[in-house]
CSV table of C-alpha atoms and ligand atoms in Angstrom, one decimal:
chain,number,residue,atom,x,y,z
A,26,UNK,CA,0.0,0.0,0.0
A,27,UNK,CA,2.9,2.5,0.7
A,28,UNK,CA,4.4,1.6,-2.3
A,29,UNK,CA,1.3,2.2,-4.5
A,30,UNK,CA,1.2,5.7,-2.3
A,31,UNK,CA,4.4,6.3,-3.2
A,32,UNK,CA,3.6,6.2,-6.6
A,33,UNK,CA,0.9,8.4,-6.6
A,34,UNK,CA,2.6,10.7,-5.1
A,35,UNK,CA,5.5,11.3,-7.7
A,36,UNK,CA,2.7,11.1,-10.1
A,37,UNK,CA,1.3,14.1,-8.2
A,38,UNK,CA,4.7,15.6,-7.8
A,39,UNK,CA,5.2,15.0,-11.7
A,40,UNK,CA,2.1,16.4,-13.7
A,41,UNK,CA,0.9,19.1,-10.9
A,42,UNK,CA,4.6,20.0,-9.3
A,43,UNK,CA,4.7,23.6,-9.8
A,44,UNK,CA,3.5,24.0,-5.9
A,45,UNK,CA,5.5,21.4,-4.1
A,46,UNK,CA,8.2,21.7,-5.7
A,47,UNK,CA,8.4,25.6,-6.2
A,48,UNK,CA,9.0,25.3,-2.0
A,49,UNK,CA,12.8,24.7,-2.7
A,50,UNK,CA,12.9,26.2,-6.1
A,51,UNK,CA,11.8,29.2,-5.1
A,52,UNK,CA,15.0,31.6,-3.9
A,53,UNK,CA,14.7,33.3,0.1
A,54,UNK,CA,14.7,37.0,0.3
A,55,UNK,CA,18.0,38.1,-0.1
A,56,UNK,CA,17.9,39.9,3.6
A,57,UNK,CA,16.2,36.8,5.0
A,58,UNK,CA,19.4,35.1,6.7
A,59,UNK,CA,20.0,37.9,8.2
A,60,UNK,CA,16.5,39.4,9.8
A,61,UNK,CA,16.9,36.1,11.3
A,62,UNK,CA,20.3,36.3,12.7
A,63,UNK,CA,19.0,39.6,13.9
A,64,UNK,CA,16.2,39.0,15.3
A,65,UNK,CA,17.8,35.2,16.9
A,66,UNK,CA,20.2,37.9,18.7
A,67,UNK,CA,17.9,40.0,20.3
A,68,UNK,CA,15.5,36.7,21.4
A,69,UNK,CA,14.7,36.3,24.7
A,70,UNK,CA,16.4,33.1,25.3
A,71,UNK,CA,20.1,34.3,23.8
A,72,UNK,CA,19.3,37.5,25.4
A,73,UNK,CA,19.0,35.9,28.9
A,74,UNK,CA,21.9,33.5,28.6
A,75,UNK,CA,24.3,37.3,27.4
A,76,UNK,CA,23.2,38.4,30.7
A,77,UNK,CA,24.4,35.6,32.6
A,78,UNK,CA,28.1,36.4,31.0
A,79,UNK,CA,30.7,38.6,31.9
A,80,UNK,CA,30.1,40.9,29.3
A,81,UNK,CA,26.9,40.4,28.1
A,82,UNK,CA,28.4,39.7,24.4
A,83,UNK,CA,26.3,37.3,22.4
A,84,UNK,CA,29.4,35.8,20.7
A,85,UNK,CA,28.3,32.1,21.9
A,86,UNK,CA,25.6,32.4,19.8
A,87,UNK,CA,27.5,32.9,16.5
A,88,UNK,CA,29.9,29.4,17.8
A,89,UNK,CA,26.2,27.5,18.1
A,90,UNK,CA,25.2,29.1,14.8
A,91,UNK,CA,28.3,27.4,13.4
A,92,UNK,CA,27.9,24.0,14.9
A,93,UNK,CA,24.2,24.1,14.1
A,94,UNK,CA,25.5,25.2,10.1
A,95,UNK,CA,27.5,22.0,10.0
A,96,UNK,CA,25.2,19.7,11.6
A,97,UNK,CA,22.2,20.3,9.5
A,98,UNK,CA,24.8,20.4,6.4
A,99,UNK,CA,25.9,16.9,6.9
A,100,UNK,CA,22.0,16.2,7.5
A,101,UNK,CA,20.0,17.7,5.0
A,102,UNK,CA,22.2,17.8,2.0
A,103,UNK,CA,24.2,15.8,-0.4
A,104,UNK,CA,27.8,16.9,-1.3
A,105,UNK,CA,27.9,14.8,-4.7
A,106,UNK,CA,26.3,16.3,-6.9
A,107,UNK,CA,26.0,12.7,-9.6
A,108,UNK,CA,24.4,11.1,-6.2
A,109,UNK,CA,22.1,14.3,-6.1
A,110,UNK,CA,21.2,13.5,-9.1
A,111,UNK,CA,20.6,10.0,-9.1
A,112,UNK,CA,18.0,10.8,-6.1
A,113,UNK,CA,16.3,13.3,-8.4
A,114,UNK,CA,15.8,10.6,-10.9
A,115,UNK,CA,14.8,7.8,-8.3
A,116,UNK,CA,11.7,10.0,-7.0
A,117,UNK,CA,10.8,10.8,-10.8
A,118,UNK,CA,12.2,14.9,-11.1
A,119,UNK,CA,14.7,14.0,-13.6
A,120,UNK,CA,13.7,17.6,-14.8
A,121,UNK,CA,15.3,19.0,-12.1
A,122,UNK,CA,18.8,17.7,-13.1
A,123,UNK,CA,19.2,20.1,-15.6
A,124,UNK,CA,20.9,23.6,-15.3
A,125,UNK,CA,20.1,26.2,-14.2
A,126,UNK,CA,17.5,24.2,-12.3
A,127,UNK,CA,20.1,21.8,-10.3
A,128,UNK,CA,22.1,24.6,-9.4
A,129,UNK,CA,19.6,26.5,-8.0
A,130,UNK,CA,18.0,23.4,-6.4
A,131,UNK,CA,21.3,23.3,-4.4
A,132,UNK,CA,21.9,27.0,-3.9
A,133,UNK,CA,18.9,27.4,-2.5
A,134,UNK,CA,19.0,24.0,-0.3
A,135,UNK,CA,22.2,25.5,1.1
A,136,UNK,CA,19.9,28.7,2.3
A,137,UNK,CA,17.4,26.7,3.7
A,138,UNK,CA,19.8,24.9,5.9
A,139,UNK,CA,21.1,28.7,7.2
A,140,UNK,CA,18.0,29.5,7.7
A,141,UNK,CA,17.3,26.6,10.1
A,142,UNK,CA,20.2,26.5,11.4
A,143,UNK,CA,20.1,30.2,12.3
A,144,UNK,CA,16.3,29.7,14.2
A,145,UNK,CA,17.7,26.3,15.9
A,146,UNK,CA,20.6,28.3,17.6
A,147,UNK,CA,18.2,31.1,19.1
A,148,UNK,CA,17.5,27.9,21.6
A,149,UNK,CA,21.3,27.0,22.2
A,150,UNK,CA,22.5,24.3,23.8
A,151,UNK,CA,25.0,26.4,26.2
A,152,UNK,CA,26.6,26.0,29.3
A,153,UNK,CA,23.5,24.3,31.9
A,154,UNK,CA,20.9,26.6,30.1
A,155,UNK,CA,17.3,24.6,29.5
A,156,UNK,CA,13.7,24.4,30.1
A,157,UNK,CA,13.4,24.5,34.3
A,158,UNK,CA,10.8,24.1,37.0
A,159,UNK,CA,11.8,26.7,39.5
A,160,UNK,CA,9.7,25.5,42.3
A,161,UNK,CA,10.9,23.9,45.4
A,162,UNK,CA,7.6,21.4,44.5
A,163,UNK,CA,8.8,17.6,43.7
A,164,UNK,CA,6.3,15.3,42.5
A,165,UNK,CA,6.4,12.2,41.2
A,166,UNK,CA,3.4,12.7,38.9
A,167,UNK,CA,4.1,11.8,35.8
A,168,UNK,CA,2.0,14.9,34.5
A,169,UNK,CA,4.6,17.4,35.7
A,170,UNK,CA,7.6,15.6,34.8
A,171,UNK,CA,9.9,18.0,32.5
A,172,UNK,CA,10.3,16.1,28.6
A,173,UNK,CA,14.4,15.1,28.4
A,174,UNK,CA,16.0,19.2,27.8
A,175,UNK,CA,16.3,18.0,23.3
A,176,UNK,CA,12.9,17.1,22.8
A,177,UNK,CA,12.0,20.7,24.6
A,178,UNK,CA,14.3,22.5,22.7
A,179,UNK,CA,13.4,20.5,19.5
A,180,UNK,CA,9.9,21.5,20.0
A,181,UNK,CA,11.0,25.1,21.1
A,182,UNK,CA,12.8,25.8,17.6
A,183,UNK,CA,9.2,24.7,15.7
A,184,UNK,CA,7.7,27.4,17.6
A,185,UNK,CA,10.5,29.9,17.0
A,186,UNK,CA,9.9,28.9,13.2
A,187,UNK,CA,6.2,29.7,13.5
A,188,UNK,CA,6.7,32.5,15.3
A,189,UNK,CA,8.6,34.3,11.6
A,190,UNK,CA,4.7,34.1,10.0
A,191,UNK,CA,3.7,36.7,12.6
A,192,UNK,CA,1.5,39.5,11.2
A,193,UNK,CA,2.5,41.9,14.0
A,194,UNK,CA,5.4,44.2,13.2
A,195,UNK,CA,6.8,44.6,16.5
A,196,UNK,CA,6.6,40.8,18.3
A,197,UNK,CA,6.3,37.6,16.6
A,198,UNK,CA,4.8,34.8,18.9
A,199,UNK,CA,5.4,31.1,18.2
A,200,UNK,CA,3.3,28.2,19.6
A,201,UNK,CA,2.8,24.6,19.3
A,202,UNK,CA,0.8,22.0,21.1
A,203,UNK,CA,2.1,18.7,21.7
A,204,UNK,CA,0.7,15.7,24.1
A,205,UNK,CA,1.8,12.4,25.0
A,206,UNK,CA,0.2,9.2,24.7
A,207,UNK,CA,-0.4,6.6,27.8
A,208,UNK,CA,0.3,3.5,25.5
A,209,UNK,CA,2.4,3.6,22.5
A,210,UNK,CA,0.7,2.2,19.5
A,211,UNK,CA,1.8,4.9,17.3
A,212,UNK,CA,3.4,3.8,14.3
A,213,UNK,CA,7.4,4.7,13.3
A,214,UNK,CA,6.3,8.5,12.5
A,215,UNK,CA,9.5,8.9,14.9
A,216,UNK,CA,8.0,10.9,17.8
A,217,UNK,CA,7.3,8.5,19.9
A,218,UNK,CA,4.1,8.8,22.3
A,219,UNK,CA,4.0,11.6,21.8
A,220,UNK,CA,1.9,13.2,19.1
A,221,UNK,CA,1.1,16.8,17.3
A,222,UNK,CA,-2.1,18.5,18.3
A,223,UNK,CA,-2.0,22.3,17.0
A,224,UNK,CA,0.0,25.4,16.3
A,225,UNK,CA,-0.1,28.7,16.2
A,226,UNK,CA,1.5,32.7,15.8
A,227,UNK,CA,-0.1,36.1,16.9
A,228,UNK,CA,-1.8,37.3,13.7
A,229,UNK,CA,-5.0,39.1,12.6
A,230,UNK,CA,-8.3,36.5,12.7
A,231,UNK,CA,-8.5,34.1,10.1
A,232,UNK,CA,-9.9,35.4,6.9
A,233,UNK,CA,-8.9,38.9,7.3
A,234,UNK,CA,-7.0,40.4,4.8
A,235,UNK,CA,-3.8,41.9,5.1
A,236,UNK,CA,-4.4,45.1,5.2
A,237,UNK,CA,-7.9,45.3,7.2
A,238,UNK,CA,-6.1,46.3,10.0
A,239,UNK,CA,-4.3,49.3,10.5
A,240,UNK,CA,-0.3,49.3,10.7
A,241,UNK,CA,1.3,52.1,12.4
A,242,UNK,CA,5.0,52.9,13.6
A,243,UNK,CA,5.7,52.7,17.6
A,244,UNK,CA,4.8,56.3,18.4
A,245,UNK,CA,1.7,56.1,17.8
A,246,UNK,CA,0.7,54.6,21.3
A,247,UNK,CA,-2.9,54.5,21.3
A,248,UNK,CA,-3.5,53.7,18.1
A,249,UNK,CA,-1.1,50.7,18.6
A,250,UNK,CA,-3.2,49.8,21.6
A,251,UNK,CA,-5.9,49.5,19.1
A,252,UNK,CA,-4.3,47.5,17.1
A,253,UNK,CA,-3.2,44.9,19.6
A,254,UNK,CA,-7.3,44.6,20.1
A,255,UNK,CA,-7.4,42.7,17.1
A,256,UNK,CA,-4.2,40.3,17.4
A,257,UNK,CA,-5.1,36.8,18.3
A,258,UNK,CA,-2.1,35.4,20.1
A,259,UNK,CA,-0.1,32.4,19.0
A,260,UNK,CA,-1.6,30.7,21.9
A,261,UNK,CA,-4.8,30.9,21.5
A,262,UNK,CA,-4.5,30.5,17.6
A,263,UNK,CA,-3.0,26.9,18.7
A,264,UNK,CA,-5.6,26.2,21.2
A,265,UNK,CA,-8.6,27.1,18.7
A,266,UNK,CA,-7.1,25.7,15.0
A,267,UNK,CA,-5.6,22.2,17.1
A,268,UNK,CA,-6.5,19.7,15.4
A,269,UNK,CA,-6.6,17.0,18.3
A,270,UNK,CA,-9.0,17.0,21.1
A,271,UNK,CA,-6.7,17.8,24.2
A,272,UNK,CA,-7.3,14.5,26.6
A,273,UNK,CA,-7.4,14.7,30.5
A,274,UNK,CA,-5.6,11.6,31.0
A,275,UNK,CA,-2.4,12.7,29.1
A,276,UNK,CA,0.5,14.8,29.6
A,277,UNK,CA,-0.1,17.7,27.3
A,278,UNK,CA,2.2,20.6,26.8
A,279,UNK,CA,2.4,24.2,25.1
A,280,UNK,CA,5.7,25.6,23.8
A,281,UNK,CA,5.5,29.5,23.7
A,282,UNK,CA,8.2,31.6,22.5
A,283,UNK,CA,7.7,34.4,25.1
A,284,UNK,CA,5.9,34.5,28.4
A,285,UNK,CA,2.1,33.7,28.2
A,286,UNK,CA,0.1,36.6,28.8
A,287,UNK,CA,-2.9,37.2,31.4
A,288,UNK,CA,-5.5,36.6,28.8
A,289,UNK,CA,-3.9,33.9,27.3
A,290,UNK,CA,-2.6,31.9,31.2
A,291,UNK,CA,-6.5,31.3,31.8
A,292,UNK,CA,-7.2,29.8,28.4
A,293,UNK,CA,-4.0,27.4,28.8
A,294,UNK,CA,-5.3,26.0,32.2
A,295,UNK,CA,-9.1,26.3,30.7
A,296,UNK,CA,-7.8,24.0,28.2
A,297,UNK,CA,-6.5,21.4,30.0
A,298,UNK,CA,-3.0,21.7,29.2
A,299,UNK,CA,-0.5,20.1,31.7
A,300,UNK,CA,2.8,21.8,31.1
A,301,UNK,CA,4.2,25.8,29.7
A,302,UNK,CA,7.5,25.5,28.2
A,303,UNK,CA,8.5,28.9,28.0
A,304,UNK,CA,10.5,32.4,28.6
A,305,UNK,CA,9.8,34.3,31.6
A,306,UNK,CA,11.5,37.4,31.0
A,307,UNK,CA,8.5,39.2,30.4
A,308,UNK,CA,6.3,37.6,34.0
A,309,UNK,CA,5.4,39.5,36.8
A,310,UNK,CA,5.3,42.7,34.2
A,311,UNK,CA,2.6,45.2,33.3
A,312,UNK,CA,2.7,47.5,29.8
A,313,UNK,CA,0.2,49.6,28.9
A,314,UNK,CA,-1.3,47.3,26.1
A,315,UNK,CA,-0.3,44.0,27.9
A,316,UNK,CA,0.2,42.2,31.1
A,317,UNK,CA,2.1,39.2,32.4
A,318,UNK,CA,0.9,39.0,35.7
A,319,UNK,CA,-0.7,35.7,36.2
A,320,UNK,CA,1.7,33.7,35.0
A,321,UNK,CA,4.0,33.4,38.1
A,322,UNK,CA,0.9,32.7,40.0
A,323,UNK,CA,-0.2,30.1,37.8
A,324,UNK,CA,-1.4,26.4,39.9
A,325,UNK,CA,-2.2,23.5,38.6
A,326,UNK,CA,0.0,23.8,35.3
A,327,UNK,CA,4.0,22.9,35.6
A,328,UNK,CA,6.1,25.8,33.8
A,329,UNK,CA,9.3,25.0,32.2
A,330,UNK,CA,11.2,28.5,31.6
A,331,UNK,CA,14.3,28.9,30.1
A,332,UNK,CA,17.3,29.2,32.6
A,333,UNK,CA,20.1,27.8,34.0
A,334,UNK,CA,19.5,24.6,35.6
A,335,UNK,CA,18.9,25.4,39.0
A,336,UNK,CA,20.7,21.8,40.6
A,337,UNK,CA,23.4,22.8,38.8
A,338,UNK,CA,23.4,26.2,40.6
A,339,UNK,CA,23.2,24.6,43.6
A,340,UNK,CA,26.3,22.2,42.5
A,341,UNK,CA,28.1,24.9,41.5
A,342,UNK,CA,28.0,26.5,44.8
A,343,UNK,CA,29.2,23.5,46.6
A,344,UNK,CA,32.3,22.7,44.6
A,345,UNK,CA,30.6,19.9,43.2
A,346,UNK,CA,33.8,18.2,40.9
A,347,UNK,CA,31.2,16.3,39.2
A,348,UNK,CA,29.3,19.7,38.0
A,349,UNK,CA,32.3,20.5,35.3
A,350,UNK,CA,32.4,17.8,34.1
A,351,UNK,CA,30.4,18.0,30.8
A,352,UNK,CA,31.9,21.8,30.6
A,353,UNK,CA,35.3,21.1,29.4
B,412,LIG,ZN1,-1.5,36.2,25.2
């Protein structure tokens, strides 16, 4: 049955390809590499790790840029280009061999990785930096256990992804739902239990048009106030277009690329969501348009922000040998 699937869809891929394959064809914006090395800079996440350094620089994040860069490289493409081309031919785009199309096929591969590579290293893996329950609270409930730090950050970087669709100028908002099954009869999709249930970035409602909404400059407070009115915020975009019912019995969790806000804390819990990974450099705050004051308050749900593994703190101050020992 796969194999007759298969079939059908090079066939697709074949007489209808312009859309599917026009994805990779189609050349990034020339500034687009580096908006998002920009913008990766100035994210929460890097911005909180600069802080913990010496001098604040954000040089680490170029060096995980880098490792990221060769990693996905070695992943996603193929350095031979007859190889390339014998794959082209296997999957039925033997059109796509030709020049100038197999060039640019492979240019623009090349700036595809950089672009992921450049979004996956806004959630580095640095020094004891991860996803973190501050409070004191142990529990052995299985429904406030913390995912293994790779899978949160794995999940982290989709949202960071989503978060570059945003349709507000100022703050883009990723987030995406995942939950966890009680028994595994999944098959090989290669997640596991756990499974995809919606996702989401702060944009006008669905079916508006671009320009329905005003877009102003920031000085124009109260009309940007006015604005935000009409914003629906990644989170609740995830929790209204999921696509899964979110069940009581299973460990569900929401990644959010910045701290969830006082409308949007309520509508998590409402939901039945289990666990926030997120940043909390924006909780306890209040801005005239916006206000992050529930979330440090917020029972019943375990939050996961980004910070330095507070154990490893504690290690740290005791001389721990044992604490360096993954630093060298
Ligand atoms: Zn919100």
């Amino acid at each position: 049955d796969d194999a007759k699937l298969d079939a059908k869809a090079v066939e697709r891929l074949k007489s209808n390809s312009r859309a599917r394959v026009c994805v990779l064809l189609q050349p990034l914006v020339c500034y687009m590499v580096q908006f998002i090395e920009e913008t990766s800079t100035k994210f929460d996440f890097i911005q909180k790790i600069a802080k913990s350094l010496p001098d604040s620089n954000t040089e680490f994040y170029t060096a995980c840029r880098q490792e990221r860069i060769k990693e996905y490289e070695s992943l996603f493409l193929i350095p031979n280009e007859e190889t390339h081309k014998q794959i082209l031919m296997t999957i039925g785009l033997e059109n796509l061999c030709e020049n100038p199309y197999f060039s640019n096929l492979r240019q623009n591969m090349k700036d595809l990785v950089l672009v992921l590579a450049t979004v996956a290293a806004s959630v580095p893996v640095f020094d004891c930096f991860g996803f973190y329950n501050s409070e004191s609270r142990r529990t052995n409930d299985t429904d406030h256990q913390g995912l293994p730090q790779e899978i949160a950050r794995h999940c982290m970087i989709q949202a960071r992804l989503l978060a570059y669709r945003t349709e507000d100028h100022k703050t883009g908002v990723g987030a995406i739902i995942w939950a966890e099954e009680k028994s595994l009869q999944r098959s090989c999709d290669g997640t596991g239990a756990m499974y995809f249930v919606g996702c989401g970035y702060n944009a006008f409602p669905v079916g508006s048009e671009y320009a329905d909404f005003p877009h102003m400059d920031d000085k124009q407070k109260d009309r940007e106030i006015r604005k935000f009115r009409y914003i629906i915020h990644a989170e609740q975009n995830a929790l209204t277009f999921r696509c899964r019912e979110i069940k009581p019995d299973e460990r569900s969790m929401i990644f959010v690329t910045k701290c969830p806000c006082d409308e949007c804390v309520p509508l998590i819990k409402g939901a039945g969501i289990k666990q926030i990974y997120a940043g909390d450099v924006d909780a306890g705050k209040k801005k005239a348009d916006i206000s992050y004051m529930k979330f440090g308050e917020l029972e019943g749900v375990s939050k996961f922000t980004w910070q330095l593994n507070p154990l490893q703190n504690n290690a740290i101050e005791l001389h721990d040998p044992s604490s360096t020992r993954e630093n060298g």
